[in-house]
Amino acid sequence: MRLLARTLRGLEDVAAREIDEFGFGRVEHSRHREVWFTTDRPDPRLSDLRTVDDLFLLAEVIEGVGHTKTDLARLVDAARASDSNELLWCRSRCGGPPPTTSVDVAASFLGKRNYNRYDIEDAVGTELAEAVGLPYYSRREGSAPPEGSSSFRVTIEGTQAVLALRIRDRPLHRRRYKQASTPGTLHPPMAAAMALLAGASPGDTMLDPCCGTGTILIEAADLGLGTRLLGVDHDRNALEAATANAALMGTAATWLLADAGRLPVDSGRVDRIVSNPPWNRQVPAHGSLTAHPDRFFTEIRRILSATGQAVLLLHDVEEQCSVAKASGLQVHDIRRLSLFGTHPSVVTFTR
């Protein structure tokens, strides 16, 4: 069985690593925001993937798709050739929803074309809906499909197109534990990828000094890294939300109300620090960081163990790396991302 995992741009190799190392399947190859892999049999455990945004059954790969409207016929032919009923059966074996009420299609492509996403969606969706005897729901008017719809996806990169069927009833990035939230909360697959990039070992202590609603630490626990988890935040409401979210997942963590510039942790005691610092973007800096933002890096340097690593999501990368170096940290790796219209970087620091 062939599958397609969608992820954030810049995290394709991290998603591939999770698929390989955690035994979800055998990776074929990656392309823009996608990882293709195979597995021997349908398995509901596939929905446990943490670093991917969504997961699909790969139905058809179409070569030679050009930029003119006549090329839409190639996509329609592929939709006609696919066995939609077989796909729906496989989806149910993978833990997907029961029989559905309609069909919808989401499309995306790279580069300029003489057709738009809605042209693709309507052409393919009409054919697929007819094949399974269900109504087609178009996204052209901007409204979301009804609940219970079978969601297909078409992506085109270069001259290669893919037709795939979503396995679950909603994207994997919509975590059920995120019942409580605050501004600036981190995208869960991004949080999981950062926790994985930290390279923690069982028994290590992992700290998030700006933990907010606890997303990073909850994702780390869900990856099964076996670390001791410590979350710190200046906002009591955020910590209450983190406690509630962690309880829904059965995550064991310690939550402390404290200033990220004056962490209540002994020097050299933390093995991994993973965090999305505020830096006055969605969330303003508070406490000592308001007047002295460099204290964030000074504290990281102080509490990291000799072999420790800090994995941080940064926006003004050159400026913040310069401050970090002045605080005694070394830049180990910089990974540039595309995150909802912004282009931050995940930076790994060592002492």
Coordinates of C-alpha atoms in Angstrom, one line a residue:
M1 CA 0.0 0.0 0.0
R2 CA 1.4 3.4 -1.0
L3 CA 0.8 6.5 1.2
L4 CA 1.5 10.2 1.0
A5 CA 2.3 12.3 4.0
R6 CA 1.9 16.1 3.8
T7 CA 4.2 18.2 5.9
L8 CA 5.5 21.7 6.3
R9 CA 8.0 23.0 3.8
G10 CA 11.5 22.3 5.3
L11 CA 10.4 19.3 7.4
E12 CA 10.2 16.7 4.7
D13 CA 13.3 14.9 5.9
V14 CA 12.1 15.0 9.5
A15 CA 8.8 13.4 8.5
A16 CA 10.7 10.8 6.5
R17 CA 12.9 10.0 9.5
E18 CA 9.8 9.5 11.7
I19 CA 8.3 7.2 9.2
D20 CA 11.5 5.1 8.9
E21 CA 12.7 5.0 12.4
F22 CA 9.4 4.5 14.1
G23 CA 8.4 1.7 11.8
F24 CA 5.5 3.3 9.9
G25 CA 6.7 2.2 6.5
R26 CA 9.5 2.4 3.9
V27 CA 10.1 5.8 2.4
E28 CA 10.2 6.0 -1.4
H29 CA 11.1 9.6 -1.9
S30 CA 10.2 13.2 -0.9
R31 CA 9.2 16.3 -2.9
H32 CA 7.7 19.7 -2.0
R33 CA 5.8 19.2 1.3
E34 CA 5.4 15.5 0.6
V35 CA 6.8 12.2 1.7
W36 CA 5.8 9.0 -0.3
F37 CA 6.1 5.7 1.5
T38 CA 4.9 2.1 1.4
T39 CA 3.6 -0.3 4.0
D40 CA 2.7 -4.0 3.8
R41 CA -0.8 -3.7 5.2
P42 CA -3.4 -1.2 6.4
D43 CA -2.8 -0.1 9.9
P44 CA -4.8 2.3 12.1
R45 CA -1.5 3.2 13.9
L46 CA -0.5 5.3 10.8
S47 CA -2.6 8.1 12.3
D48 CA -0.1 8.3 15.1
L49 CA 2.4 10.1 12.9
R50 CA 3.2 13.3 14.7
T51 CA 5.4 15.4 12.3
V52 CA 3.0 15.3 9.4
D53 CA 0.1 17.6 8.7
D54 CA -2.0 15.0 6.9
L55 CA -2.0 11.5 5.6
F56 CA -3.4 10.1 2.3
L57 CA -3.7 6.9 0.4
L58 CA -1.8 7.4 -2.8
A59 CA -4.2 6.5 -5.7
E60 CA -2.5 7.6 -8.9
V61 CA 0.7 9.2 -10.1
I62 CA 0.2 11.1 -13.4
E63 CA 3.1 12.0 -15.6
G64 CA 3.3 14.6 -18.3
V65 CA 0.9 17.1 -16.9
G66 CA 1.5 20.5 -18.6
H67 CA 0.3 24.0 -18.0
T68 CA -2.7 24.3 -20.3
K69 CA -6.3 23.5 -19.7
T70 CA -6.2 20.6 -22.0
D71 CA -4.0 18.9 -19.5
L72 CA -6.9 18.6 -17.1
A73 CA -8.1 15.7 -19.3
R74 CA -5.1 13.7 -18.0
L75 CA -6.2 14.2 -14.4
V76 CA -9.8 13.2 -15.3
D77 CA -8.5 10.1 -17.0
A78 CA -6.5 9.2 -13.8
A79 CA -9.6 9.8 -11.6
R80 CA -11.6 7.5 -13.9
A81 CA -8.9 4.8 -13.8
S82 CA -8.6 4.8 -10.0
D83 CA -10.6 2.3 -8.0
S84 CA -12.4 4.7 -5.6
N85 CA -14.3 1.9 -3.9
E86 CA -11.1 0.0 -3.2
L87 CA -9.5 3.2 -1.8
L88 CA -12.5 3.7 0.5
W89 CA -12.2 0.1 1.7
C90 CA -8.5 0.6 2.4
R91 CA -9.2 3.8 4.2
S92 CA -11.6 2.0 6.6
R93 CA -8.9 -0.6 7.3
C94 CA -6.5 2.2 8.2
G95 CA -9.0 3.5 10.8
G96 CA -10.7 5.9 8.5
P97 CA -14.4 7.0 8.9
P98 CA -17.4 5.0 7.9
P99 CA -19.2 5.4 4.5
T100 CA -19.5 9.0 3.5
T101 CA -22.1 11.3 2.1
S102 CA -20.2 13.3 -0.5
V103 CA -16.9 13.8 -2.3
D104 CA -14.6 16.9 -2.2
V105 CA -11.2 17.6 -3.7
A106 CA -8.5 20.0 -2.6
A107 CA -5.8 20.9 -5.2
S108 CA -2.5 22.7 -5.2
F109 CA 0.4 23.2 -7.7
L110 CA 3.7 24.8 -8.1
G111 CA 4.5 27.3 -10.9
K112 CA 2.2 29.1 -13.4
R113 CA -0.6 27.3 -15.1
N114 CA -3.5 28.3 -17.4
Y115 CA -5.9 26.8 -14.9
N116 CA -6.6 27.4 -11.2
R117 CA -7.0 25.0 -8.3
Y118 CA -10.8 25.1 -8.6
D119 CA -10.6 23.9 -12.3
I120 CA -8.6 20.9 -11.1
E121 CA -10.9 20.2 -8.2
D122 CA -14.1 20.4 -10.2
A123 CA -12.8 18.3 -13.1
V124 CA -11.5 15.5 -10.8
G125 CA -14.2 15.7 -8.2
T126 CA -17.0 15.3 -10.6
E127 CA -15.4 12.1 -12.0
L128 CA -14.7 10.6 -8.6
A129 CA -18.2 11.4 -7.3
E130 CA -19.8 9.7 -10.3
A131 CA -17.6 6.6 -9.8
V132 CA -18.8 6.1 -6.2
G133 CA -22.3 7.3 -6.7
L134 CA -22.1 10.3 -4.3
P135 CA -22.7 14.1 -4.8
Y136 CA -19.6 16.2 -5.4
Y137 CA -19.1 19.2 -3.2
S138 CA -17.1 22.1 -4.8
R139 CA -14.9 24.4 -2.9
R140 CA -15.1 27.1 -5.6
E141 CA -17.5 29.3 -3.5
G142 CA -15.1 29.2 -0.6
S143 CA -17.2 27.2 1.9
A144 CA -15.9 24.1 3.6
P145 CA -17.2 20.6 2.7
P146 CA -19.9 19.1 4.9
E147 CA -18.9 16.6 7.7
G148 CA -18.6 13.1 6.4
S149 CA -17.2 14.0 3.0
S150 CA -14.5 11.8 1.4
S151 CA -11.6 14.2 0.9
F152 CA -9.3 13.7 -2.1
R153 CA -6.2 15.7 -2.9
V154 CA -4.4 16.6 -6.1
T155 CA -0.9 18.1 -6.1
I156 CA 1.2 19.0 -9.1
E157 CA 4.9 19.6 -9.1
G158 CA 6.6 20.1 -12.4
T159 CA 4.9 17.7 -14.8
Q160 CA 4.0 15.1 -12.2
A161 CA 0.6 15.1 -10.5
V162 CA -0.7 12.9 -7.7
L163 CA -4.2 11.9 -6.7
A164 CA -4.7 10.8 -3.1
L165 CA -7.5 10.1 -0.6
R166 CA -7.3 11.4 3.0
I167 CA -7.4 8.6 5.5
R168 CA -8.9 10.3 8.5
D169 CA -12.0 12.5 8.8
R170 CA -9.9 15.6 9.4
P171 CA -6.2 16.6 9.0
L172 CA -3.8 14.9 11.4
H173 CA -2.5 18.3 12.6
R174 CA -5.8 19.0 14.3
R175 CA -5.0 17.4 17.6
R176 CA -7.9 16.4 19.8
Y177 CA -6.0 17.4 23.0
K178 CA -5.8 21.1 22.0
Q179 CA -9.0 22.0 23.8
A180 CA -7.4 24.9 25.6
S181 CA -5.3 27.4 23.6
T182 CA -3.7 30.9 23.8
P183 CA -2.3 33.3 21.1
G184 CA 0.9 32.1 19.6
T185 CA 0.4 28.4 20.2
L186 CA 2.7 26.3 18.0
H187 CA 1.5 24.2 15.1
P188 CA 1.6 20.6 16.6
P189 CA 3.6 18.9 13.8
M190 CA 6.1 21.7 14.0
A191 CA 6.4 21.1 17.7
A192 CA 6.8 17.3 17.2
A193 CA 9.5 17.9 14.6
M194 CA 11.4 20.2 16.9
A195 CA 11.2 17.6 19.7
L196 CA 12.5 15.0 17.3
L197 CA 15.3 17.2 16.1
A198 CA 16.5 17.7 19.7
G199 CA 17.8 14.1 19.7
A200 CA 16.8 13.4 23.2
S201 CA 17.5 10.0 24.9
P202 CA 15.4 8.2 27.4
G203 CA 15.9 9.7 30.8
D204 CA 17.0 13.1 29.5
T205 CA 15.4 16.2 30.9
M206 CA 13.6 18.3 28.3
L207 CA 12.6 21.9 29.1
D208 CA 10.4 24.4 27.4
P209 CA 11.0 27.8 29.1
C210 CA 8.1 29.5 27.2
C211 CA 5.8 26.5 27.2
G212 CA 2.5 28.3 26.7
T213 CA -0.3 25.6 26.4
G214 CA 2.3 22.8 26.5
T215 CA 2.3 21.7 22.8
I216 CA 6.0 20.9 22.5
L217 CA 6.2 18.8 25.6
I218 CA 2.9 17.0 24.9
E219 CA 4.2 16.2 21.4
A220 CA 7.5 15.0 22.8
A221 CA 5.7 12.6 25.1
D222 CA 3.5 11.3 22.2
L223 CA 6.7 10.5 20.3
G224 CA 7.7 8.2 23.1
L225 CA 11.1 9.8 23.6
G226 CA 11.1 8.8 27.3
T227 CA 12.3 12.2 28.6
R228 CA 11.5 14.0 31.8
L229 CA 9.4 17.0 30.8
L230 CA 9.5 20.4 32.4
G231 CA 7.4 23.4 31.2
V232 CA 7.9 27.0 32.4
D233 CA 5.8 30.0 31.6
H234 CA 5.1 33.5 33.1
D235 CA 1.3 33.2 32.3
R236 CA -0.8 31.4 34.8
N237 CA -3.6 31.0 32.3
A238 CA -1.3 29.4 29.8
L239 CA -0.1 26.9 32.4
E240 CA -3.7 26.0 33.3
A241 CA -4.3 25.3 29.6
A242 CA -1.1 23.2 29.4
T243 CA -2.2 21.2 32.4
A244 CA -5.6 20.6 30.9
N245 CA -4.2 19.6 27.5
A246 CA -1.6 17.3 29.1
A247 CA -4.3 15.6 31.2
L248 CA -6.3 14.8 28.0
M249 CA -3.3 12.9 26.7
G250 CA -2.1 11.4 30.0
T251 CA 1.2 13.3 29.6
A252 CA 3.3 13.4 32.8
A253 CA 5.0 16.8 33.0
T254 CA 6.0 19.4 35.6
W255 CA 4.6 22.9 35.0
L256 CA 6.2 25.9 36.7
L257 CA 5.1 29.6 36.9
A258 CA 8.4 31.5 36.4
D259 CA 10.3 34.1 34.3
A260 CA 12.2 32.7 31.3
G261 CA 15.0 35.1 32.1
R262 CA 15.3 33.8 35.7
L263 CA 14.6 30.0 35.4
P264 CA 14.2 28.1 38.6
V265 CA 16.6 25.4 37.4
D266 CA 20.1 24.5 38.6
S267 CA 23.1 25.2 36.3
G268 CA 24.0 22.4 33.8
R269 CA 21.0 20.3 34.7
V270 CA 19.0 20.3 31.4
D271 CA 19.8 18.0 28.5
R272 CA 17.4 19.4 25.9
I273 CA 15.7 22.8 25.6
V274 CA 13.0 23.0 22.9
S275 CA 11.0 26.3 22.6
N276 CA 9.1 28.8 20.5
P277 CA 10.2 32.1 22.2
P278 CA 7.7 35.0 21.9
W279 CA 10.1 37.8 20.7
N280 CA 7.1 40.3 20.7
R281 CA 5.4 38.7 17.7
Q282 CA 2.1 36.9 18.5
V283 CA 2.9 37.1 22.2
P284 CA 4.8 40.0 23.8
A285 CA 7.8 39.4 26.0
H286 CA 7.2 39.7 29.7
G287 CA 9.2 39.9 32.9
S288 CA 12.9 40.4 32.6
L289 CA 12.9 39.6 28.9
T290 CA 10.9 42.9 28.3
A291 CA 14.0 45.0 29.0
H292 CA 16.7 42.4 28.5
P293 CA 15.8 39.8 25.8
D294 CA 19.4 38.6 25.8
R295 CA 18.8 37.0 29.2
F296 CA 16.8 34.2 27.4
F297 CA 20.1 33.0 25.8
T298 CA 22.1 33.6 28.9
E299 CA 19.8 31.3 30.9
I300 CA 19.8 28.7 28.2
R301 CA 23.6 28.7 28.3
R302 CA 23.6 28.4 32.1
I303 CA 21.2 25.5 32.5
L304 CA 22.3 23.4 29.5
S305 CA 24.4 20.3 30.4
A306 CA 27.8 20.0 28.8
T307 CA 26.4 17.8 26.1
G308 CA 23.1 19.5 25.9
Q309 CA 21.3 21.0 22.9
A310 CA 18.7 23.8 22.5
V311 CA 16.3 23.7 19.5
L312 CA 14.5 27.0 19.0
L313 CA 12.1 28.5 16.5
L314 CA 13.5 31.9 15.5
H315 CA 12.4 34.6 13.1
D316 CA 15.1 37.3 13.0
V317 CA 17.7 34.6 12.7
E318 CA 20.9 36.5 12.1
E319 CA 20.3 39.0 14.9
Q320 CA 19.2 36.3 17.4
C321 CA 22.0 34.0 16.6
S322 CA 24.5 36.9 17.1
V323 CA 23.0 37.5 20.6
A324 CA 23.1 33.8 21.3
K325 CA 26.8 33.5 20.4
A326 CA 27.6 36.5 22.6
S327 CA 25.9 34.6 25.4
G328 CA 28.2 31.6 25.0
L329 CA 26.2 29.4 22.7
Q330 CA 27.3 27.9 19.4
V331 CA 25.1 27.5 16.3
H332 CA 25.0 23.8 15.4
D333 CA 22.4 23.8 12.6
I334 CA 20.0 26.2 10.9
R335 CA 16.9 24.8 9.1
R336 CA 14.8 27.3 7.2
L337 CA 11.0 26.7 7.0
S338 CA 7.8 28.0 5.4
L339 CA 5.2 28.4 8.1
F340 CA 1.8 29.9 7.1
G341 CA 3.3 32.7 5.1
T342 CA 6.3 33.3 7.3
H343 CA 9.8 32.0 7.0
P344 CA 11.3 31.3 10.4
S345 CA 14.2 28.9 11.1
V346 CA 14.7 26.1 13.5
V347 CA 18.1 26.6 15.0
T348 CA 20.0 24.1 17.1
F349 CA 22.5 25.5 19.7
T350 CA 25.1 23.8 21.8
R351 CA 27.3 25.1 24.6

